[in-house]
Short mmCIF file of C-alpha atoms and ligand atoms in Angstrom, two decimals:
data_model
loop_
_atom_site.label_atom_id
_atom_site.label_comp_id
_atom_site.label_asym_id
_atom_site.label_seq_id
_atom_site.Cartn_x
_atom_site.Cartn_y
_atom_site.Cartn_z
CA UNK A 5 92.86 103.12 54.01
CA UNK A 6 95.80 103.16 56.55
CA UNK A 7 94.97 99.75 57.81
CA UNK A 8 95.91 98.15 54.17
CA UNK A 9 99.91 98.92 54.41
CA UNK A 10 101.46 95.73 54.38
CA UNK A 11 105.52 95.17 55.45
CA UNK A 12 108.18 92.27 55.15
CA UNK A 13 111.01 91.85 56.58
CA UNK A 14 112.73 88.74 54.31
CA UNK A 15 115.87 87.57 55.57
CA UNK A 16 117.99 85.24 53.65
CA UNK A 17 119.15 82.65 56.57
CA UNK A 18 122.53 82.55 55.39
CA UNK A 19 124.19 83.79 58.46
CA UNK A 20 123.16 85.46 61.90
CA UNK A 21 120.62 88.37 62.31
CA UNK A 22 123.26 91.17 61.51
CA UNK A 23 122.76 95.04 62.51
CA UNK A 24 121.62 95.83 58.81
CA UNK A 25 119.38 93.46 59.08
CA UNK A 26 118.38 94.13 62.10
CA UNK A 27 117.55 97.74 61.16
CA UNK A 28 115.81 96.66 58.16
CA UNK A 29 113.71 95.03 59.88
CA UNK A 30 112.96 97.79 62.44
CA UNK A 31 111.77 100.19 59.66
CA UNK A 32 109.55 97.72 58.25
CA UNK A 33 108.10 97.56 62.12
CA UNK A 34 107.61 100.53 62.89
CA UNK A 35 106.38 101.14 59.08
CA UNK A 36 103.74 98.79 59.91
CA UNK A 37 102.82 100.13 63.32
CA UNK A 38 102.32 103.48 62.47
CA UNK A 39 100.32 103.08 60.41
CA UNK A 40 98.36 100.41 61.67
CA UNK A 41 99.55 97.65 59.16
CA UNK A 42 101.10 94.45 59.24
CA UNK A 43 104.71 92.94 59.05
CA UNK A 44 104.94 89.88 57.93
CA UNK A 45 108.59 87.76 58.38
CA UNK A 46 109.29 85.91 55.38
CA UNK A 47 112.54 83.62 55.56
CA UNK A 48 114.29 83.48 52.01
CA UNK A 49 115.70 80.12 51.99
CA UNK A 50 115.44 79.41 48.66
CA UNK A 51 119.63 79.04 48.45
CA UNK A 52 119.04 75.44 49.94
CA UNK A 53 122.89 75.17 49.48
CA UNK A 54 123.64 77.76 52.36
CA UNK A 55 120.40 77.97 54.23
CA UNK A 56 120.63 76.81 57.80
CA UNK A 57 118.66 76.48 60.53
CA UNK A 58 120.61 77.15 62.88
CA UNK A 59 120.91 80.84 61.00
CA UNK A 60 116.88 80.51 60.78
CA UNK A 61 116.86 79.92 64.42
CA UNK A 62 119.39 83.15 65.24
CA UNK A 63 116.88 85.02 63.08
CA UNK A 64 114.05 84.46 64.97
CA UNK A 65 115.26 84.52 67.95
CA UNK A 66 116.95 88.30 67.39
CA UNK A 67 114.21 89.52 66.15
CA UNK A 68 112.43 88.04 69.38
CA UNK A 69 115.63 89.61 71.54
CA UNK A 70 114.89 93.21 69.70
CA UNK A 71 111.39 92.58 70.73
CA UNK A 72 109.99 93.12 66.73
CA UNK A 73 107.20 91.21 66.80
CA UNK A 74 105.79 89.69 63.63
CA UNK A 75 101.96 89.52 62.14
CA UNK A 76 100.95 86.08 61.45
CA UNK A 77 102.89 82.57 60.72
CA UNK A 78 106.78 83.02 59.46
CA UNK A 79 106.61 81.93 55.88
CA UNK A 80 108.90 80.19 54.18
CA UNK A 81 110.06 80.51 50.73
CA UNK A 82 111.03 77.54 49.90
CA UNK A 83 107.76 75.80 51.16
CA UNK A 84 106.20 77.96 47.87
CA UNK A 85 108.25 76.87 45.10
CA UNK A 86 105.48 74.94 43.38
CA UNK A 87 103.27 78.75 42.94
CA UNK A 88 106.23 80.05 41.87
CA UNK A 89 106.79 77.27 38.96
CA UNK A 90 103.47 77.93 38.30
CA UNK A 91 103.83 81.75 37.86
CA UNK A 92 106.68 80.70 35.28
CA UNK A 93 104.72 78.47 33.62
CA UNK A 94 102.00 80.72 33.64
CA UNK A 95 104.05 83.88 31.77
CA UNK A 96 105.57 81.35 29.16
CA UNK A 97 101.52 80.18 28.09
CA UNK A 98 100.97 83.93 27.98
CA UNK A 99 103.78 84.69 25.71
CA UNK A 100 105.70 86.93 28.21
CA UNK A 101 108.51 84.49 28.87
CA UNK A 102 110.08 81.58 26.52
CA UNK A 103 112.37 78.57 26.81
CA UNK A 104 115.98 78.99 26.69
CA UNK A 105 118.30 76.15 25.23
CA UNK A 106 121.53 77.21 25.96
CA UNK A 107 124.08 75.35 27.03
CA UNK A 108 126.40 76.35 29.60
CA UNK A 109 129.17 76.70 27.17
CA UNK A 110 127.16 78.81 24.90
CA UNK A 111 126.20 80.74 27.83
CA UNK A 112 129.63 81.10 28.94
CA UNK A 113 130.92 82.25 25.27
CA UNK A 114 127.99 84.76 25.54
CA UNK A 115 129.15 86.53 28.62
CA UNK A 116 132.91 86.96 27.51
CA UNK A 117 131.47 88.08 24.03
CA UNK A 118 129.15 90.94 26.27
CA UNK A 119 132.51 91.48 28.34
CA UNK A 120 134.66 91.69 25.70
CA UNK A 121 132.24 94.53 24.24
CA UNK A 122 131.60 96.52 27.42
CA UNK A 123 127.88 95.27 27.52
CA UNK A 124 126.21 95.09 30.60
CA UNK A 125 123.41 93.06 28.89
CA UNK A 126 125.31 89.41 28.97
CA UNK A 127 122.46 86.73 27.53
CA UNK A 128 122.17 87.91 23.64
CA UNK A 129 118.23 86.67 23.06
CA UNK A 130 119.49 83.72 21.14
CA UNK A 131 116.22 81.76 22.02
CA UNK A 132 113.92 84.81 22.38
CA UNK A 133 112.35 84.19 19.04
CA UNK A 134 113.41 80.49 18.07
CA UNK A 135 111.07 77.91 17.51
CA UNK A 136 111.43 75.50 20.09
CA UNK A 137 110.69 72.63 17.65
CA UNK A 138 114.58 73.40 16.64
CA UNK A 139 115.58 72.93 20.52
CA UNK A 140 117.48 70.26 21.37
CA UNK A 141 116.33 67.15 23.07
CA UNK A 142 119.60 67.02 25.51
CA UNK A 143 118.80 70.08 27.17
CA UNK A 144 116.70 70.88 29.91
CA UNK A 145 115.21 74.45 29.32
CA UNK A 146 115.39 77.53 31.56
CA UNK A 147 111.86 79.51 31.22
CA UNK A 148 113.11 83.16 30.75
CA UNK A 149 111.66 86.45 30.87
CA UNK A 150 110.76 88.24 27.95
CA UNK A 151 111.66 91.51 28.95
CA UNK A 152 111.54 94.77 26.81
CA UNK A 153 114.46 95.20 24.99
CA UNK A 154 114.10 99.00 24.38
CA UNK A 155 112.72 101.72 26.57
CA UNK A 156 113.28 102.31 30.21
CA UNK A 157 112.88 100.57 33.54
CA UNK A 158 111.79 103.17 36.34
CA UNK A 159 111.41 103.40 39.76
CA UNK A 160 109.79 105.45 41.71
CA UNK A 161 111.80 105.20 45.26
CA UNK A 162 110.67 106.42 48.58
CA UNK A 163 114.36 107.08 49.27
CA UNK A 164 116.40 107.53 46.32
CA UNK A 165 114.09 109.17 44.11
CA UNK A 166 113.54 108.43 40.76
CA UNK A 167 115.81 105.52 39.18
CA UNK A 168 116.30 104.92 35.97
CA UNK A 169 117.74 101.63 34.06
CA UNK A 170 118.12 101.83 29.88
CA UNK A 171 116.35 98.19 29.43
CA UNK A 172 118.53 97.71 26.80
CA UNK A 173 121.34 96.84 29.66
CA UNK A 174 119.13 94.56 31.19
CA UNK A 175 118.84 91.02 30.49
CA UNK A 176 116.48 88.10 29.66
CA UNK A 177 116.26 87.08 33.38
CA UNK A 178 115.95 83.27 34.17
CA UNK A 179 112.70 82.83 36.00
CA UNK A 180 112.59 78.79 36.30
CA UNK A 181 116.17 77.09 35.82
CA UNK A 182 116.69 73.75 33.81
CA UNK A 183 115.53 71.91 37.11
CA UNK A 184 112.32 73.64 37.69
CA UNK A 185 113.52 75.56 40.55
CA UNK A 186 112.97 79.01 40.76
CA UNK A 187 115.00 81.65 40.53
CA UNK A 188 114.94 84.44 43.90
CA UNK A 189 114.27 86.91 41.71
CA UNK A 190 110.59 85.50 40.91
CA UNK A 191 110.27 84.15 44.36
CA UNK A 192 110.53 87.64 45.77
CA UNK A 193 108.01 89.02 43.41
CA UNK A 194 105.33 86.16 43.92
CA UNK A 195 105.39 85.96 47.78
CA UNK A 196 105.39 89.60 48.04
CA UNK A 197 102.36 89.70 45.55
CA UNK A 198 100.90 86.71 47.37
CA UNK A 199 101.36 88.14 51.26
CA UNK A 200 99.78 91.62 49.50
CA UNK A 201 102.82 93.78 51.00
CA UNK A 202 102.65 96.91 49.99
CA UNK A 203 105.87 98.66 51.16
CA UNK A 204 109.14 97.00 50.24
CA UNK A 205 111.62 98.61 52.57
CA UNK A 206 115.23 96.72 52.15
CA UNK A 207 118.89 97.75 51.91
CA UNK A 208 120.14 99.76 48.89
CA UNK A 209 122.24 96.81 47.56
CA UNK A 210 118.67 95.73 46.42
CA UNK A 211 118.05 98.59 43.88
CA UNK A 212 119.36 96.66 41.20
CA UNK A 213 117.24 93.96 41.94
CA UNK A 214 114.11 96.10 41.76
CA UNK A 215 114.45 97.06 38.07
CA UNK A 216 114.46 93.54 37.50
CA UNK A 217 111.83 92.84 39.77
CA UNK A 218 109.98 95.86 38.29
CA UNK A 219 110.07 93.46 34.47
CA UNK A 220 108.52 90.64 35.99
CA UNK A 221 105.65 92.78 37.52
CA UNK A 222 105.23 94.18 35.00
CA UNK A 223 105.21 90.86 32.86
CA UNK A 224 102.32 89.90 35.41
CA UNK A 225 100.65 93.28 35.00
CA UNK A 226 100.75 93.02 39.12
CA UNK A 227 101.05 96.07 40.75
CA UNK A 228 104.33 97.39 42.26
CA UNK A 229 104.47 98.03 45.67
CA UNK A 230 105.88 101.36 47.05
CA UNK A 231 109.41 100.90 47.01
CA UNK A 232 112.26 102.11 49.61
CA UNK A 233 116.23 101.68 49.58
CA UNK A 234 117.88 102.61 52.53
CA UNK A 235 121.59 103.45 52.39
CA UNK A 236 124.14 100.85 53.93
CA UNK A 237 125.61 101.20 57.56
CA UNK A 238 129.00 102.12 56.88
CA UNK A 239 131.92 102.17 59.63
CA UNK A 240 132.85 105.26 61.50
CA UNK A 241 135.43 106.21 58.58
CA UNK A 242 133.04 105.56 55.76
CA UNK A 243 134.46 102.12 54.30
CA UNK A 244 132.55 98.83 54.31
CA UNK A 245 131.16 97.97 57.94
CA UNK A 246 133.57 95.77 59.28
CA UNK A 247 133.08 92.98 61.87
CA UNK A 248 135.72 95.46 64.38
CA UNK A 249 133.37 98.54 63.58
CA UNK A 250 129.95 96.80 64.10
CA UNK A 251 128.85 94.49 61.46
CA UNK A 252 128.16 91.69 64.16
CA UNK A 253 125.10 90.21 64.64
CA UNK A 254 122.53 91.27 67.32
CA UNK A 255 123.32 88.43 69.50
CA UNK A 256 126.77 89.81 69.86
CA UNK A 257 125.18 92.85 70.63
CA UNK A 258 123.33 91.12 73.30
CA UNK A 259 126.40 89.36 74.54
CA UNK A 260 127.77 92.98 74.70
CA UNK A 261 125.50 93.89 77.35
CA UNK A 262 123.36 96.43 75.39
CA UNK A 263 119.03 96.40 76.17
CA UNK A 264 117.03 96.07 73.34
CA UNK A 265 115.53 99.64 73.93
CA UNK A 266 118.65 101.32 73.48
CA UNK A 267 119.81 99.32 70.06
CA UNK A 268 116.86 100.01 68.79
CA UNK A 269 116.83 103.57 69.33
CA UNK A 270 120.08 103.49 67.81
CA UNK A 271 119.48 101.98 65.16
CA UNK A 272 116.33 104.10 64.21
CA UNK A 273 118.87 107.12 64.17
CA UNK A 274 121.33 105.27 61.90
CA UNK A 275 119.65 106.60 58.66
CA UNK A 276 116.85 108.29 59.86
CA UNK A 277 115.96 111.31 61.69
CA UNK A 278 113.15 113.64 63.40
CA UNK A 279 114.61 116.72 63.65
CA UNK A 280 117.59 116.62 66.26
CA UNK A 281 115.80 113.89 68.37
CA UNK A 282 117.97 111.55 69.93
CA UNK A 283 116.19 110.07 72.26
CA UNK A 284 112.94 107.93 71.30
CA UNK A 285 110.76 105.91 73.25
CA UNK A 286 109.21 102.89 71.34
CA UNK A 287 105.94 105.02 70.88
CA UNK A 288 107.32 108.36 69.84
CA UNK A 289 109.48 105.99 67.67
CA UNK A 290 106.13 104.24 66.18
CA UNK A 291 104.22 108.10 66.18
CA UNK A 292 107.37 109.49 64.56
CA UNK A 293 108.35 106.92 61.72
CA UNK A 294 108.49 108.33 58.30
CA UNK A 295 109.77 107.33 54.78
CA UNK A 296 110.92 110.78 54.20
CA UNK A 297 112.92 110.82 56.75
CA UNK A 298 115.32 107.99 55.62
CA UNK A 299 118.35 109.88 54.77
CA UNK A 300 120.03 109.39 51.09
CA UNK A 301 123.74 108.56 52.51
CA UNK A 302 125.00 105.93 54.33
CA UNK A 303 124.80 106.18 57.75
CA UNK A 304 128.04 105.44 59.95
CA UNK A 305 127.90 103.21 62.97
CA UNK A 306 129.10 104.29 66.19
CA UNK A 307 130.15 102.69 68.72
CA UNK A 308 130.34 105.47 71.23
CA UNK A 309 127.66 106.71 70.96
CA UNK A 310 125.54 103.72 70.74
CA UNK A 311 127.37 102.61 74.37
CA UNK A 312 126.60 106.56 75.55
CA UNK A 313 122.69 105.53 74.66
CA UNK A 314 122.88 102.44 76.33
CA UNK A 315 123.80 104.11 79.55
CA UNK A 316 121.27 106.39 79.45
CA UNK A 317 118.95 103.07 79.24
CA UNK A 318 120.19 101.35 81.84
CA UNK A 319 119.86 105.20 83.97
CA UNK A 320 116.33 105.07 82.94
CA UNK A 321 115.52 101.24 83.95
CA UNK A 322 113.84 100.88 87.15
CA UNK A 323 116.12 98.80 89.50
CA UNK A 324 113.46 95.49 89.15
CA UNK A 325 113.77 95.01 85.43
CA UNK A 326 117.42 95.93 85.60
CA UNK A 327 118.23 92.02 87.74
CA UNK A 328 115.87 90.83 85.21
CA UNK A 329 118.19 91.44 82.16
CA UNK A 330 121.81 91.08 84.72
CA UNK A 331 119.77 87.47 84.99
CA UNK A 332 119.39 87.25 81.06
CA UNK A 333 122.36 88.27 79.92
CA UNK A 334 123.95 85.78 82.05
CA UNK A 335 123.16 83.06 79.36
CA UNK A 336 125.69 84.85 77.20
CA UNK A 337 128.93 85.86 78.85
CA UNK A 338 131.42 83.57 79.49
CA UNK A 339 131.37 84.31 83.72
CA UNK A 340 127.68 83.87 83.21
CA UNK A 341 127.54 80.12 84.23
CA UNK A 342 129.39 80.71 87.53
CA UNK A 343 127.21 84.02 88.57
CA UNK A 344 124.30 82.33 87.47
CA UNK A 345 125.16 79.31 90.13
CA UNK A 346 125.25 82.04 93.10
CA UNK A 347 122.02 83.58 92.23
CA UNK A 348 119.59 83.16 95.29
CA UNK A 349 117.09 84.95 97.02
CA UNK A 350 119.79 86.58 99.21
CA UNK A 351 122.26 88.13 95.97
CA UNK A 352 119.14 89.17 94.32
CA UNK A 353 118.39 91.01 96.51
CA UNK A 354 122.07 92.22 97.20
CA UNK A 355 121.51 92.91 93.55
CA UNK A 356 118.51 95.16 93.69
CA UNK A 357 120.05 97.13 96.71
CA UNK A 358 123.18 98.29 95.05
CA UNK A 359 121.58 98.90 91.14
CA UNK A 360 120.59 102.58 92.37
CA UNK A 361 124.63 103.30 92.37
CA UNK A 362 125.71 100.38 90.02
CA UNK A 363 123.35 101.48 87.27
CA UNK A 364 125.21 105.42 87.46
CA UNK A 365 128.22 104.07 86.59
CA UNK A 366 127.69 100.89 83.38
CA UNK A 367 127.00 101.74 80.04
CA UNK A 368 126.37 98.16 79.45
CA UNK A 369 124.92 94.94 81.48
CA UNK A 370 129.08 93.74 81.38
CA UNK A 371 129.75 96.51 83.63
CA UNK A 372 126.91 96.16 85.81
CA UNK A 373 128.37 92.86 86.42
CA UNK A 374 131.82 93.68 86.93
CA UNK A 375 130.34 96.47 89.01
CA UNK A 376 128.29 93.87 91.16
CA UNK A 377 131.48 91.78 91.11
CA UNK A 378 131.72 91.72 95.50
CA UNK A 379 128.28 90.93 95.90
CA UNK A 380 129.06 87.33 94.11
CA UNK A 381 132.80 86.95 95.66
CA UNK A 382 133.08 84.15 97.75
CA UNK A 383 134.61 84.52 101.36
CA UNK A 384 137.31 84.25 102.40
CA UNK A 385 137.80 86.72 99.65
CA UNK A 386 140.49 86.71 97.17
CA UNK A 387 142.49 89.66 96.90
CA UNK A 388 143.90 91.55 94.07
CA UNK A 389 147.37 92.42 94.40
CA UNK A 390 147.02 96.21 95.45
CA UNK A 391 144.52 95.00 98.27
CA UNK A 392 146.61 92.22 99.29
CA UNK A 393 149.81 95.00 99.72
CA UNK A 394 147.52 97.31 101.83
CA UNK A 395 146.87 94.59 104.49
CA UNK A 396 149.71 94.95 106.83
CA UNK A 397 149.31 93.73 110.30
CA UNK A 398 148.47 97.19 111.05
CA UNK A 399 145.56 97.22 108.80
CA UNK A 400 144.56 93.74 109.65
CA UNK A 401 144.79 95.06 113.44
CA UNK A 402 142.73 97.72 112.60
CA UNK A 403 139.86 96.23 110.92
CA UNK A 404 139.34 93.98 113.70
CA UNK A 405 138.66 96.73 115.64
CA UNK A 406 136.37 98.41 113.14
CA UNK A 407 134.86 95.38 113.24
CA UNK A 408 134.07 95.60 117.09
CA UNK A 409 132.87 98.74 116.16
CA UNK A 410 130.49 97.86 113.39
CA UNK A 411 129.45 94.53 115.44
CA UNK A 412 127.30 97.37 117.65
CA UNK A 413 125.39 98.77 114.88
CA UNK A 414 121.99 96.64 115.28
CA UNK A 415 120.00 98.04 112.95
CA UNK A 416 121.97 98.39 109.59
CA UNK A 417 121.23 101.33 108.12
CA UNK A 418 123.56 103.54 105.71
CA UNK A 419 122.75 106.40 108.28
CA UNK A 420 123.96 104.30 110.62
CA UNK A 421 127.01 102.58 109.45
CA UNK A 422 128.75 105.66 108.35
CA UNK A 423 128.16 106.89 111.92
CA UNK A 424 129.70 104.22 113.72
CA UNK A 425 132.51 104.56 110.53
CA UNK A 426 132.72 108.43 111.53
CA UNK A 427 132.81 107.69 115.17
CA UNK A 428 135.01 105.28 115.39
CA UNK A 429 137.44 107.47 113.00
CA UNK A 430 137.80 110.28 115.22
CA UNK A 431 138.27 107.80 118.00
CA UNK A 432 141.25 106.71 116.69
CA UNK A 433 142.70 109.62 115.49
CA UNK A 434 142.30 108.80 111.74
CA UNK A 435 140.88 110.35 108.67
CA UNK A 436 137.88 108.59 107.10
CA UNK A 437 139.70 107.46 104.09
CA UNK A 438 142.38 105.42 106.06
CA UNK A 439 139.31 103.54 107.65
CA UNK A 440 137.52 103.28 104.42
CA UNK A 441 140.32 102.12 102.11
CA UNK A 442 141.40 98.60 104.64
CA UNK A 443 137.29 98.09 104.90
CA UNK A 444 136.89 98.13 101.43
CA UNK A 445 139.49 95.59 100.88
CA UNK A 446 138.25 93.47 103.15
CA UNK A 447 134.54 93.43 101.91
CA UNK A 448 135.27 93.48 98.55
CA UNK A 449 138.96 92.14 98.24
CA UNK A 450 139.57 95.11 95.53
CA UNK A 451 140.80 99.27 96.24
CA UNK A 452 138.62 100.25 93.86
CA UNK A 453 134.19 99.68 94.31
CA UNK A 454 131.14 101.46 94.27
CA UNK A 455 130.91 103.83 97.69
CA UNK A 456 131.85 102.41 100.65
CA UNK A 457 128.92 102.93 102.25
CA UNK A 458 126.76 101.12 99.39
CA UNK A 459 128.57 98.60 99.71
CA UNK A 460 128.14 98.49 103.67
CA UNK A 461 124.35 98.59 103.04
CA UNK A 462 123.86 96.29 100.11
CA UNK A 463 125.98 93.26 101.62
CA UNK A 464 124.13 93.76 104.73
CA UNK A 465 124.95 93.43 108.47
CA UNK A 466 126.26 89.52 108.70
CA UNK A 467 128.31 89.16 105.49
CA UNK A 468 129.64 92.09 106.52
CA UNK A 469 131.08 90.96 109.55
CA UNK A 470 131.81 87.87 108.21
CA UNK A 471 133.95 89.14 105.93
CA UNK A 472 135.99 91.67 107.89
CA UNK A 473 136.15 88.82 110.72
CA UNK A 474 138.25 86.69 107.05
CA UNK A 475 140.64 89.51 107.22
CA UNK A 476 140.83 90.84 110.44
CA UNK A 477 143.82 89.98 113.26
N1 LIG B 503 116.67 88.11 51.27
C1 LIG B 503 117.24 89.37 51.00
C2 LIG B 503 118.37 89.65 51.98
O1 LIG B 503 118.46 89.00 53.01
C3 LIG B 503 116.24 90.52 51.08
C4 LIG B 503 115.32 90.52 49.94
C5 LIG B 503 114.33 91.64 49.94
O2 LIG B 503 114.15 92.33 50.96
O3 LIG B 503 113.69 91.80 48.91
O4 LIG B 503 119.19 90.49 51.72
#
């Protein structure tokens, strides 16, 4: 039976793909793989008012970016509304939902009259039972909902346990408004009955929603799919998530320098959990998923650590596939452009030479390119102000003659650059640091880089020169 589960993930495209999201999505994937299912991507543009495509587009392509792949064609809400008119129109032949007359000013003296009172439940039933013979002919009628008026709602959640809403708090929901759109709250409930998903996992702020989702299924006599609420990301102090502690979208994220491995196995941890496992591969991820294991509190996002994961990423990443996403990420940092203009054959390969050392010391892709920052330099080098106050004539004087001295080494090996370095050292009566410091100026115009050496090897024997010939007297 395993191969019958059946996910969504169903944005609203409202705004950008944002980590909440993003995670919701990821449980609903790895849902689905586990157990052999499908998740299906359902875009909720219903809100024609503030759907976009460019948010549509940001959607996709994040979920693309996370690398959450998606079973079948995206559907789109919207694109259904005529079923879901249909559904309306079928519950009002059966009896289970009527017309409602109001007017907007009746509607509005209704709510302040429920307000007034303390009542939750704001529409008072006023056309419930009314003949709509006595309707008026002004009006265009919303079809509502006849929901039970006494008794409870219940759900049975995967996460929170057993919920349970007094229907007499709940109102008449509208199903079809005056125009003959539909309300979300029906559209949600017919696609997901339609696309046969079985497991509704979705943020907590949707509980509410599900009691009144729970009416209309009911209504339908449809079956209720197995429902999950996961708790909210919260910031690191336990408020609302706030654009400083997180709540960005992914493409930020990616902008930020961060592989898709590592947000993902952060955000699997950010409400779940396997024990004390940290660390998950995508397939112990997939073999590992659980709905018991979603956690009843909000989970808090950190930064640190999710930067301490992404290092531990980028330590993992073979060199290769590390130049691939330096090359990607380019498309999204604002140096990109230029860097991107000096890739050739030559820096790539610069590139791939100096990861092994680069990739110890970045958490993200932005400090493997600052890190990489003298490959890309263009000669004569600029200098940074500490550099440019350690090049005295002496120094300049000097590195002309370490130049001579490096000019011999033929075959340009680490081994053999730090022996002509050595050599050449004790020659002149120096210690190995007052050689290394004016070299690494001059190859890299900076006092601070990766090891001297590294840099010796990955720039290679003639831009070497080249560049200590730039500063040399
Ligand atoms: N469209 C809703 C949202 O973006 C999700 C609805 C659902 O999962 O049922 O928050």
């Amino acid at each position: 039976m395993t191969n019958s589960v059946v996910t969504r993930f169903a944005p609203s495209p409202t705004g950008f793909l944002h980590i909440g999201g993003a995670r919701t999505a990821l449980f609903n994937w790895l849902y689905a793989r586990k157990l052999g299912g499908k998740m299906l991507l359902r875009i909720e543009d219903t809100d024609r008012e503030r759907s976009t495509k460019e948010a549509i587009d940001a959607i996709l392509d994040g979920l693309k970016w996370l690398e959450l792949d998606w079973d079948g064609d995206v559907i789109y809400q919207f694109s259904r509304a005529a079923r879901h008119r249909e559904v309306a129109e079928g519950l009002l032949a059966a009896g289970r939902a009527y017309y409602c007359y109001a007017t907007p000013a009746e509607l509005t003296a209704m709510r302040e009259k429920a307000r007034a009172e303390g009542r939750t439940r704001l529409y008072d039933g006023m056309w419930r039972d009314r003949d709509p013979a006595t309707a008026p002919s002004d009006v265009k009628p919303t079809i509502r909902l006849k929901a039970p008026q006494t008794g409870e709602t219940v759900i049975e959640d995967q996460v929170q346990g057993r919920v349970v809403w007094q229907n007499e708090n709940l109102d008449d929901l509208v199903l079809l408004r005056g125009d003959g759109t539909p309300t979300y709250m029906l559209a949600v409930v017919v696609d997901d009955h339609d696309m046969g998903v079985t497991h509704i996992i979705r943020g907590d702020d949707h509980l509410i929603n599900a009691a009144r989702q729970k009416q209309i299924y009911d209504a339908l006599e449809w079956e209720l799919p197995s429902m999950s609420h996961i708790p909210l990301i919260h910031g690191p102090d336990g408020s609302k998530l706030s654009k400083r502690h997180g709540a960005l979208g992914v493409d930020a994220y990616r902008a930020l320098g961060y592989l898709p491995a590592a947000l993902r196995n952060y955000l699997v941890r950010l409400g779940w959990s396997h024990g004390d496992q940290e660390i998950f591969s995508t397939e112990e991820m997939i073999d590992a998923f659980d709905l018991s294991g979603i956690g009843r509190s909000a989970a808090r996002f950190d930064f640190a650590k999710l930067e301490n994961l992404n290092g531990h990423y980028i330590r993992q990443s073979d060199d290769q596939s590390l130049v691939t996403q330096f090359e990607r990420v380019l498309d999204y940092v604002p140096e990109g452009a230029a860097l991107k203009a000096k890739l050739n054959d030559t820096t790539r390969a610069q590139l791939l030479r100096a990861m092994p050392s680069l990739k110890e010391r970045a958490k993200t892709l932005i400090e493997l390119i600052a890190g990489a920052y003298f490959i890309f330099a263009d000669r004569p080098l600029e200098l940074d102000p500490k550099a440019a106050a350690l090049l005295t004539p002496d120094t300049r004087a000097l590195i002309g003659r370490l130049r001579t001295a490096l000019e011999a080494v033929n075959d340009w090996t680490a081994e053999n650059t730090e022996t002509a370095m050595r050599n050449f050292a004790e020659q002149n009566n120096l210690k190995l640091g007052a050689v290394a410091q004016p070299l690494r100026v001059a190859l890299t115009g900076r006092t601070t880089s990766p090891g001297i050496f590294d840099v010796l090897a990955v720039l290679g024997r003639q831009e070497c020169l080249a560049r200590l010939a730039d500063q040399a007297v």
